[in-house]
Short mmCIF file of N, CA and C in Angstrom, two decimals:
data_model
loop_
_atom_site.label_atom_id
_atom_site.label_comp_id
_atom_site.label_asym_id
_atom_site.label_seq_id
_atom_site.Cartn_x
_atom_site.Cartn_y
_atom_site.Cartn_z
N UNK A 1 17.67 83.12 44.03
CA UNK A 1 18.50 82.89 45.20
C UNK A 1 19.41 84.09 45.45
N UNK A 2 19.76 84.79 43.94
CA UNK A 2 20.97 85.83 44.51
C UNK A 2 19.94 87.03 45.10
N UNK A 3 19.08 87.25 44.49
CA UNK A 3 17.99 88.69 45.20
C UNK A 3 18.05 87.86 46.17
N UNK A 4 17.42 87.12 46.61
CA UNK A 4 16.95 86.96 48.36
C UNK A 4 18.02 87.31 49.18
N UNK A 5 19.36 86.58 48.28
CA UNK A 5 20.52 86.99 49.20
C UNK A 5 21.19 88.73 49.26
N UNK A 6 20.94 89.29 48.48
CA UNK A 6 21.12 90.48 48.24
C UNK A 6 20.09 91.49 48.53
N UNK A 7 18.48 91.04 49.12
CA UNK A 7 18.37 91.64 50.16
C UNK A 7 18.09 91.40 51.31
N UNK A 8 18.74 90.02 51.62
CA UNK A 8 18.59 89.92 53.00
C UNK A 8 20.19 91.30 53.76
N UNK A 9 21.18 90.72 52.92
CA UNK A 9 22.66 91.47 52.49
C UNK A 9 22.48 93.19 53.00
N UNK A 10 21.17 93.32 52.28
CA UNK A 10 20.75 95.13 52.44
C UNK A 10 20.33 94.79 53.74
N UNK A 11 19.42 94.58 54.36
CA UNK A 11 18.89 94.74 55.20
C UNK A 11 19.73 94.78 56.84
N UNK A 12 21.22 94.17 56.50
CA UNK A 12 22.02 93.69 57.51
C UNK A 12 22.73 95.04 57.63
N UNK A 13 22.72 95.57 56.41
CA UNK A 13 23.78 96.72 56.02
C UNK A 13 23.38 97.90 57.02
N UNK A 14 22.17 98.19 57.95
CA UNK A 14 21.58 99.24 58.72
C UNK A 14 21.92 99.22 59.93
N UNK A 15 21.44 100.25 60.89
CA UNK A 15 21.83 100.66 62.02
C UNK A 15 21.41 99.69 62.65
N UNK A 16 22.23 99.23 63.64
CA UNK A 16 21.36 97.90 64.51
C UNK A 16 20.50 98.64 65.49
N UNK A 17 19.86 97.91 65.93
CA UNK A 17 18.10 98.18 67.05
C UNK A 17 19.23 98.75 68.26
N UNK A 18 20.68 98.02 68.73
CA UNK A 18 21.10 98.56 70.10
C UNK A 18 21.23 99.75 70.28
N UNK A 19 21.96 99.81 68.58
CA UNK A 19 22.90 100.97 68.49
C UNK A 19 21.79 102.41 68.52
N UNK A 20 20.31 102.27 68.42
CA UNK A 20 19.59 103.39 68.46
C UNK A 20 19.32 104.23 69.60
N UNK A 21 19.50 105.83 69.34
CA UNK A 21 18.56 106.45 70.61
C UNK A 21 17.30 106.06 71.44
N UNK A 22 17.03 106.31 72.26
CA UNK A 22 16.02 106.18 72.50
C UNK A 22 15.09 107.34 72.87
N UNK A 23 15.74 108.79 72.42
CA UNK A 23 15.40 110.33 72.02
C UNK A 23 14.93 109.87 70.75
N UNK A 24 13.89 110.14 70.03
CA UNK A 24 13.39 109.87 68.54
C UNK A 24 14.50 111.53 67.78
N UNK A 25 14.51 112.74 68.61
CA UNK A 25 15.00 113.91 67.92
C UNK A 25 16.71 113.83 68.34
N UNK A 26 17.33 113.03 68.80
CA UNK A 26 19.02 113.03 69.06
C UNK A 26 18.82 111.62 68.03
N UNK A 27 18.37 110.87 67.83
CA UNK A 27 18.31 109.58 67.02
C UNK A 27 18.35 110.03 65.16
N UNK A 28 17.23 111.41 65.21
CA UNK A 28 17.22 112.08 63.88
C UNK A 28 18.63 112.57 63.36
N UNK A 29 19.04 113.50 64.66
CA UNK A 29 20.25 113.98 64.74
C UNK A 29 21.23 112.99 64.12
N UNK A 30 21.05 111.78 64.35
CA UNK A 30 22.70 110.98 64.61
C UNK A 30 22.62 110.42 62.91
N UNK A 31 21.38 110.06 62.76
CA UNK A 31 21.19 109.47 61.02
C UNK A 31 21.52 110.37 60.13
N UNK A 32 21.21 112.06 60.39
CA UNK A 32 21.78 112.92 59.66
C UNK A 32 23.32 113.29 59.31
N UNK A 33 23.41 113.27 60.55
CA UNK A 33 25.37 113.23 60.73
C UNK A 33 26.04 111.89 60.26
N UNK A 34 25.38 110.80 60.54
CA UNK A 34 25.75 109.63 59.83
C UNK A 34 25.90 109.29 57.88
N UNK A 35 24.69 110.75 57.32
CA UNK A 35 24.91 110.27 56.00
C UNK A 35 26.01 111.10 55.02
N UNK A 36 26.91 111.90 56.14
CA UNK A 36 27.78 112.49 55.75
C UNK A 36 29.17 112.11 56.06
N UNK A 37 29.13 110.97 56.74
CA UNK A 37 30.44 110.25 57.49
C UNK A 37 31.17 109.16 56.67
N UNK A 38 31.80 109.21 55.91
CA UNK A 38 32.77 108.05 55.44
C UNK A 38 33.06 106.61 56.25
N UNK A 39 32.31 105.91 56.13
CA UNK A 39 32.81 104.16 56.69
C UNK A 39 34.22 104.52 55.62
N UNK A 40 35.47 104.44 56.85
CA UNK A 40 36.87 104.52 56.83
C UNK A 40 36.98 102.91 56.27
N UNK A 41 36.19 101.99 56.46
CA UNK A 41 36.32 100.79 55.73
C UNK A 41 36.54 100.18 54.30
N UNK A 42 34.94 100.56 54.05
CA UNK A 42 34.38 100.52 53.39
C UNK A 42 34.50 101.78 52.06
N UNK A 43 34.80 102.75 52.62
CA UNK A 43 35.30 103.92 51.61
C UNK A 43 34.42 104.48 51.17
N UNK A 44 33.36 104.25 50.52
CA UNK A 44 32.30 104.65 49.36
C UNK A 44 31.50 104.36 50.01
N UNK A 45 31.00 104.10 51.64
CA UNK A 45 29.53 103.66 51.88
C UNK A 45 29.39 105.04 53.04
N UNK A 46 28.35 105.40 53.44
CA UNK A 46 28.21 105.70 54.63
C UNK A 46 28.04 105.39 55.37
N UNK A 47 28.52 105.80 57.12
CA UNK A 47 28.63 104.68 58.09
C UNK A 47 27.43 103.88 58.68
N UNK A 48 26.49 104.45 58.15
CA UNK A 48 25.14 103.91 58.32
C UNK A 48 24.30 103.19 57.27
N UNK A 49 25.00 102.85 56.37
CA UNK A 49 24.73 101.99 55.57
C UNK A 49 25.78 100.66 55.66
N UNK A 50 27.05 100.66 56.43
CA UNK A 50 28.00 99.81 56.52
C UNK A 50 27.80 98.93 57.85
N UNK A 51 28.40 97.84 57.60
CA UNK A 51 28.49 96.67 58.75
C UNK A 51 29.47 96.23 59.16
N UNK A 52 30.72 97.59 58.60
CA UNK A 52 31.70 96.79 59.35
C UNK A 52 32.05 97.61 60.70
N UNK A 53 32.56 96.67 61.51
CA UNK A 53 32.55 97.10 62.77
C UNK A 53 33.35 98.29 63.14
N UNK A 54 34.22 99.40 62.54
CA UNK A 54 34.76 100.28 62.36
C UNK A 54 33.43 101.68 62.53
N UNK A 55 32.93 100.93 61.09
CA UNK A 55 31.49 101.76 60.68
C UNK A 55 30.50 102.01 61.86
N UNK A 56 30.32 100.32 62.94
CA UNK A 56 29.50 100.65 64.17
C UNK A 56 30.30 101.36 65.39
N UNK A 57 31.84 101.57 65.19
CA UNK A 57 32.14 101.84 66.69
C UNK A 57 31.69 103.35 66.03
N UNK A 58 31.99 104.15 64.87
CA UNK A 58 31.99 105.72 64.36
C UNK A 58 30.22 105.97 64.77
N UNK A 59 29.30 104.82 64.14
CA UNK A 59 27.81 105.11 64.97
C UNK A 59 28.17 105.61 66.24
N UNK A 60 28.64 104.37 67.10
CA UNK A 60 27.93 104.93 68.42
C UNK A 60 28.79 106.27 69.15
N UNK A 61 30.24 106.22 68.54
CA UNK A 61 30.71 107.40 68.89
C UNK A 61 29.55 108.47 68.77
N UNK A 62 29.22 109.06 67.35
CA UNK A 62 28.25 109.71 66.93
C UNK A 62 27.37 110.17 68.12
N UNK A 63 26.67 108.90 68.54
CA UNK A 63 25.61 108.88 69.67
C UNK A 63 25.91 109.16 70.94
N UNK A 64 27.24 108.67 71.53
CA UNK A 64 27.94 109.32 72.17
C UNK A 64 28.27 110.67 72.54
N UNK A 65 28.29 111.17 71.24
CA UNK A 65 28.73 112.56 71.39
C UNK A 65 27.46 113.64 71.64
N UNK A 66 26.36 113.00 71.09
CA UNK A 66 25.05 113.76 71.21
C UNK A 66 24.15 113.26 72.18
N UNK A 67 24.23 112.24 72.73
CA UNK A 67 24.35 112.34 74.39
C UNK A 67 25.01 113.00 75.09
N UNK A 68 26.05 113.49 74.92
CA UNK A 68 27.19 114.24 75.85
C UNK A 68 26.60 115.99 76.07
N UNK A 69 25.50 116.06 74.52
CA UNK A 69 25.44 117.38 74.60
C UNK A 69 26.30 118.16 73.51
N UNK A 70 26.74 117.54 72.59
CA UNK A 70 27.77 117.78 71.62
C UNK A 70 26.63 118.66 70.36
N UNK A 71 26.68 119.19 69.35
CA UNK A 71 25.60 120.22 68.53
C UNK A 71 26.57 119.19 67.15
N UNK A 72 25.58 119.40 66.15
CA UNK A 72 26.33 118.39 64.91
C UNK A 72 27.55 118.99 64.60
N UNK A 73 28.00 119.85 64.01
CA UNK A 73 28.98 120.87 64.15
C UNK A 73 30.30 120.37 65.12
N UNK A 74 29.73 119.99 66.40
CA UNK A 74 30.75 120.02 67.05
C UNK A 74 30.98 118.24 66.97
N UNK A 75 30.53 117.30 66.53
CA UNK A 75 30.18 115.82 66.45
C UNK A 75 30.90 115.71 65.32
N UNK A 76 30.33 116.13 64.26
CA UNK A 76 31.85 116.08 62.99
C UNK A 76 32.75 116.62 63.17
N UNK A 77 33.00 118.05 63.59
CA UNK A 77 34.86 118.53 64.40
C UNK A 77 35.28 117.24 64.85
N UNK A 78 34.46 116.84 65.91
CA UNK A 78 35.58 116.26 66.64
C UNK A 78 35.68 114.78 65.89
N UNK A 79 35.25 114.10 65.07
CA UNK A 79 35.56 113.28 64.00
C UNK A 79 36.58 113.67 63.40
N UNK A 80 36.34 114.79 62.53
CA UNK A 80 37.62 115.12 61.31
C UNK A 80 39.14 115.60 62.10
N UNK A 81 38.73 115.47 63.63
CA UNK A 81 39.87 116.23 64.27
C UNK A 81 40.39 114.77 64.82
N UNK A 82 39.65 113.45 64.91
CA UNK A 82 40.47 112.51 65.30
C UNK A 82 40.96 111.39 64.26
N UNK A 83 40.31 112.13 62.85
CA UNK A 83 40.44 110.88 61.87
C UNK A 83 40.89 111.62 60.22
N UNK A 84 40.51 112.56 60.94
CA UNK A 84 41.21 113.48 59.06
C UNK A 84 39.86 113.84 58.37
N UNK A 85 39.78 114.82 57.52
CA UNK A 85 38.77 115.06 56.45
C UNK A 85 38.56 114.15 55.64
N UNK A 86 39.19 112.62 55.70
CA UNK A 86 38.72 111.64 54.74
C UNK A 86 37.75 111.16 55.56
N UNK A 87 36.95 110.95 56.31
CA UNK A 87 36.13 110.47 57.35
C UNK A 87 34.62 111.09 56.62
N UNK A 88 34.93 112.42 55.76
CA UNK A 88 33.79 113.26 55.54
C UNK A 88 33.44 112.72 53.86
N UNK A 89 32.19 112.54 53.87
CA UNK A 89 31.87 111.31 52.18
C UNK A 89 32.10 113.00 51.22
N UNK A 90 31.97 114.76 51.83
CA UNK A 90 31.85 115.69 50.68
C UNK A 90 32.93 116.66 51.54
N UNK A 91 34.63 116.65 50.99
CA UNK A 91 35.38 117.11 51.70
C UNK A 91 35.40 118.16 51.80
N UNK A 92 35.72 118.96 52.55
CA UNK A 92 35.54 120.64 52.67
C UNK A 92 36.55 121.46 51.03
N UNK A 93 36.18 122.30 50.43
CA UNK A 93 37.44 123.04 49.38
C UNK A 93 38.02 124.17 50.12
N UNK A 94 37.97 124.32 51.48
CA UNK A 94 39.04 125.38 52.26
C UNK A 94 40.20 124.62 52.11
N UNK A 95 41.25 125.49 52.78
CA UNK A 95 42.37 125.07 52.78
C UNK A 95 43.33 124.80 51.67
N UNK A 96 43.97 123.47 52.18
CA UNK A 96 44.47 122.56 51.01
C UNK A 96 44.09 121.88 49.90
N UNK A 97 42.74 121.97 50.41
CA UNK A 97 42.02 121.08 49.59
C UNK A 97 41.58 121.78 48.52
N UNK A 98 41.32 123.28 48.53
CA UNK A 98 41.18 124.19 47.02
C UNK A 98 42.41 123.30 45.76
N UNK A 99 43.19 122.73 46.40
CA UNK A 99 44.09 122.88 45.60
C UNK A 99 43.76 121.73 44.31
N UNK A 100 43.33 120.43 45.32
CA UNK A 100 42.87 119.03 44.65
C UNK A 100 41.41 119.17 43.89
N UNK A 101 40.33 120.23 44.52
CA UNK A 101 39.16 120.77 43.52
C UNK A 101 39.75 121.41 42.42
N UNK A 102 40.79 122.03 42.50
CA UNK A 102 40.74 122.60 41.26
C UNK A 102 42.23 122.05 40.23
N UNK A 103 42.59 121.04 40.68
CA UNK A 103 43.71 120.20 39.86
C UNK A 103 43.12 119.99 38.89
N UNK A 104 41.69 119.35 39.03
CA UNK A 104 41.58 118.72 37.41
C UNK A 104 41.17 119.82 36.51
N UNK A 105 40.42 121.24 36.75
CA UNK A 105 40.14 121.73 35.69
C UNK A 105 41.71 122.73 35.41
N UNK A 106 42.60 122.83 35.71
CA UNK A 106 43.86 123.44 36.05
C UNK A 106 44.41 122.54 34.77
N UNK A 107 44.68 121.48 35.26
CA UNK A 107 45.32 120.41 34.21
C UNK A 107 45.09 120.42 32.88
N UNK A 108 43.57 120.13 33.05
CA UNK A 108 42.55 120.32 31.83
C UNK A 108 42.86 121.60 30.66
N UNK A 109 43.05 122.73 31.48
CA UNK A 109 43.07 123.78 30.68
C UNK A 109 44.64 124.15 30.01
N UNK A 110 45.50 123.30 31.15
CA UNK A 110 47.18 123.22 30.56
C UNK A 110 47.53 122.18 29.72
N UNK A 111 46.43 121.62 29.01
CA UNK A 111 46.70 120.24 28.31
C UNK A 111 46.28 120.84 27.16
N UNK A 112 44.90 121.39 27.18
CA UNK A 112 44.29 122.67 26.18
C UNK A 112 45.45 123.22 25.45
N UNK A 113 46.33 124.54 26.10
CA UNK A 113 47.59 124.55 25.79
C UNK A 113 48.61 124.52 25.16
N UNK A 114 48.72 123.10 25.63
CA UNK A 114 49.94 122.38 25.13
C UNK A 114 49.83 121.95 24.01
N UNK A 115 48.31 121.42 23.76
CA UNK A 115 47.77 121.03 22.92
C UNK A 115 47.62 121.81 21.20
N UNK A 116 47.39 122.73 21.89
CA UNK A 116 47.47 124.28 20.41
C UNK A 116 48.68 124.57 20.27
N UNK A 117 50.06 124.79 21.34
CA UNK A 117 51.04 125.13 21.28
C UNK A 117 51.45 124.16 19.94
N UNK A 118 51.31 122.47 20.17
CA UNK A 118 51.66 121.71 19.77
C UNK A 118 51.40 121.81 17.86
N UNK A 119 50.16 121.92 18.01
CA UNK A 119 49.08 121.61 16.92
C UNK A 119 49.44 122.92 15.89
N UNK A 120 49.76 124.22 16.70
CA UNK A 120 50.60 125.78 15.89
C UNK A 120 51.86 125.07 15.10
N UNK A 121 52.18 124.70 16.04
CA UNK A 121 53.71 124.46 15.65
C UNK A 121 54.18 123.38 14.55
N UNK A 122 53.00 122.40 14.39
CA UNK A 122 53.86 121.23 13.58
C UNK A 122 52.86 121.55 12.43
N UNK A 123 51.68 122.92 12.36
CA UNK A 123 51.33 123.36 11.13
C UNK A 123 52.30 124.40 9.83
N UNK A 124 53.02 125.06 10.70
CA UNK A 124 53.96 125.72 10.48
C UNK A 124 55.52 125.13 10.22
N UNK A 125 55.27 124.27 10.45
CA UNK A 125 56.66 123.34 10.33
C UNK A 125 56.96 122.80 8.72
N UNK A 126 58.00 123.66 8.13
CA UNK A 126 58.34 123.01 7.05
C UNK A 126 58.58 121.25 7.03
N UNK A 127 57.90 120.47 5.89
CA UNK A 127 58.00 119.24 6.25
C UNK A 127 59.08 119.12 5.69
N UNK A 128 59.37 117.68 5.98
CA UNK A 128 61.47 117.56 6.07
C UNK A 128 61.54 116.99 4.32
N UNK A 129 60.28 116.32 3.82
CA UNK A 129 60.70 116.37 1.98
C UNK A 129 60.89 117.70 1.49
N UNK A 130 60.15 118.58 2.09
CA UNK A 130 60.02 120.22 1.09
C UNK A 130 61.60 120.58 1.30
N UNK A 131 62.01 120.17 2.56
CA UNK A 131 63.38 120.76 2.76
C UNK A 131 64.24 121.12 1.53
N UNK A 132 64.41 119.36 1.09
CA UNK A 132 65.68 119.52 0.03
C UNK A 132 66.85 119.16 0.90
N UNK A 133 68.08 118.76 -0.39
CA UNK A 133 69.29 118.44 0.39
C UNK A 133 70.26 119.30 -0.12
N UNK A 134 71.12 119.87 0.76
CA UNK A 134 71.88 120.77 1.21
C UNK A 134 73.08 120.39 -0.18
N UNK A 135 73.85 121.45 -0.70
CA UNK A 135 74.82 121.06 -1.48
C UNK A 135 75.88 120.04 -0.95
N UNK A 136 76.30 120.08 0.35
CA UNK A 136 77.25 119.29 0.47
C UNK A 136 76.45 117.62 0.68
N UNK A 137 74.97 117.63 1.11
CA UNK A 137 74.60 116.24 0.81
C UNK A 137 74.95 115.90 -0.28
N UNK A 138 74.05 116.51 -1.23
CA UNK A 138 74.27 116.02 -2.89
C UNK A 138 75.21 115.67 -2.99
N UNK A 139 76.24 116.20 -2.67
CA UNK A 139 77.62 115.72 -3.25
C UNK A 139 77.92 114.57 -2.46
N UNK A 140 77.36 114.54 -1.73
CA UNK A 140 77.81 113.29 -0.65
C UNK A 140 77.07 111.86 -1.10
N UNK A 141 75.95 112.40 -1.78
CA UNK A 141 74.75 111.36 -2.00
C UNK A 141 75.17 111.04 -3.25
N UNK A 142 75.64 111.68 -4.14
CA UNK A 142 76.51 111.33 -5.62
C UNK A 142 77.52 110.13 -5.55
N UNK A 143 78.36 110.87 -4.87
CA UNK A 143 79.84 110.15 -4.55
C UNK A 143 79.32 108.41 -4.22
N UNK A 144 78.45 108.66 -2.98
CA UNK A 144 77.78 107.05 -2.81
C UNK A 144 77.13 106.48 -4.13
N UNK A 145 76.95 106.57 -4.71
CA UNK A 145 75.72 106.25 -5.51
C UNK A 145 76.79 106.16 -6.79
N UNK A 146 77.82 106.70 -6.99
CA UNK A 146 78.86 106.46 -8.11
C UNK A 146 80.10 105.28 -7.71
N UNK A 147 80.16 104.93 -6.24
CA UNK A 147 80.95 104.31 -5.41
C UNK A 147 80.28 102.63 -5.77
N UNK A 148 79.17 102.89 -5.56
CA UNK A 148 77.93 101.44 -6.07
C UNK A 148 77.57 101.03 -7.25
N UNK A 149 77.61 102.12 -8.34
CA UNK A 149 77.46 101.58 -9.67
C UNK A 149 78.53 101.36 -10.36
#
C-alpha cells in the first residue's frame, strides 16, 4: 500500500500536461533551466520535481520568459534578480559567496591550529605534582597539620 502510494506521490511530483510548451525545443529549454532552480518551498527539490504551487507559478514564469524571447542566461538573471541566489539549487562562489565556500575549509584549518597550539603546550607544561610546594606552603601545611594533631 505504501509503494503504490509513493508512486502514485512521484508521479504527481512532475510538470503538469498545461504547464508544457508546445515548442518541443523552448519545452527542452525550460526542463533544463528548471533542474537548476530551487522550489523556494520545498528547499531541496527542484522546481520541476515539486508540487507546490510556488514551484508551478516559478515553472510557468520560466516558460514565460522563453516565450518572451528571453536566452537561459537571461531566464535565471531575471529569477536570481527577483528572488536572490537562494532560488539557484548550485550557488554561484563570486562575490560574497567566496566567503561561505571557503568558511568551512578556513575553520577547519584554524581548529588544526588551535589544536597543536593546544596539544604543544600542555606537553611542555610542567605537571602541577612535579611542581612541589613552595617554602612558605610547607610551613603553612605544617602549622595545619600540627594545629590538628
Amino acid at each position: 500500500m505504501t509503494l503504490a502510494f509513493l508512486l502514485v506521490a512521484n508521479l504527481a511530483a512532475a510538470v503538469q500536461p498545461d504547464e508544457m510548451l508546445d515548442d518541443p525545443a523552448l519545452e527542452a529549454r525550460a526542463r533544463e533551466i528548471s533542474k537548476g532552480l530551487r522550489c523556494l518551498v520545498c528547499q531541496n527539490e527542484n522546481i520541476d520535481d515539486s508540487n507546490a504551487s510556488l514551484a508551478r507559478d516559478l515553472r510557468l514564469l520560466v516558460r514565460e520568459r522563453l516565450v518572451e524571447g528571453d536566452s537561459n542566461a537571461e531566464v535565471v538573471e531575471y529569477l536570481v534578480d527577483r528572488y536572490g541566489e537562494f532560488v539557484l539549487l548550485k550557488p554561484t562562489s563570486g562575490g560574497w559567496n567566496w566567503l561561505l565556500w571557503a568558511a568551512g575549509p578556513i575553520l577547519f584549518v584554524l581548529a588544526l591550529i588551535t589544536a597543536g597550539f593546544y596539544l604543544r603546550g600542555r606537553a611542555t607544561a610542567t605537571p602541577a605534582s612535579e611542581a612541589g610546594l613552595s617554602d612558605e606552603e610547607r610551613a603553612r601545611l605544617r602549622q595545619i597539620l600540627d594545629e590538628q594533631g
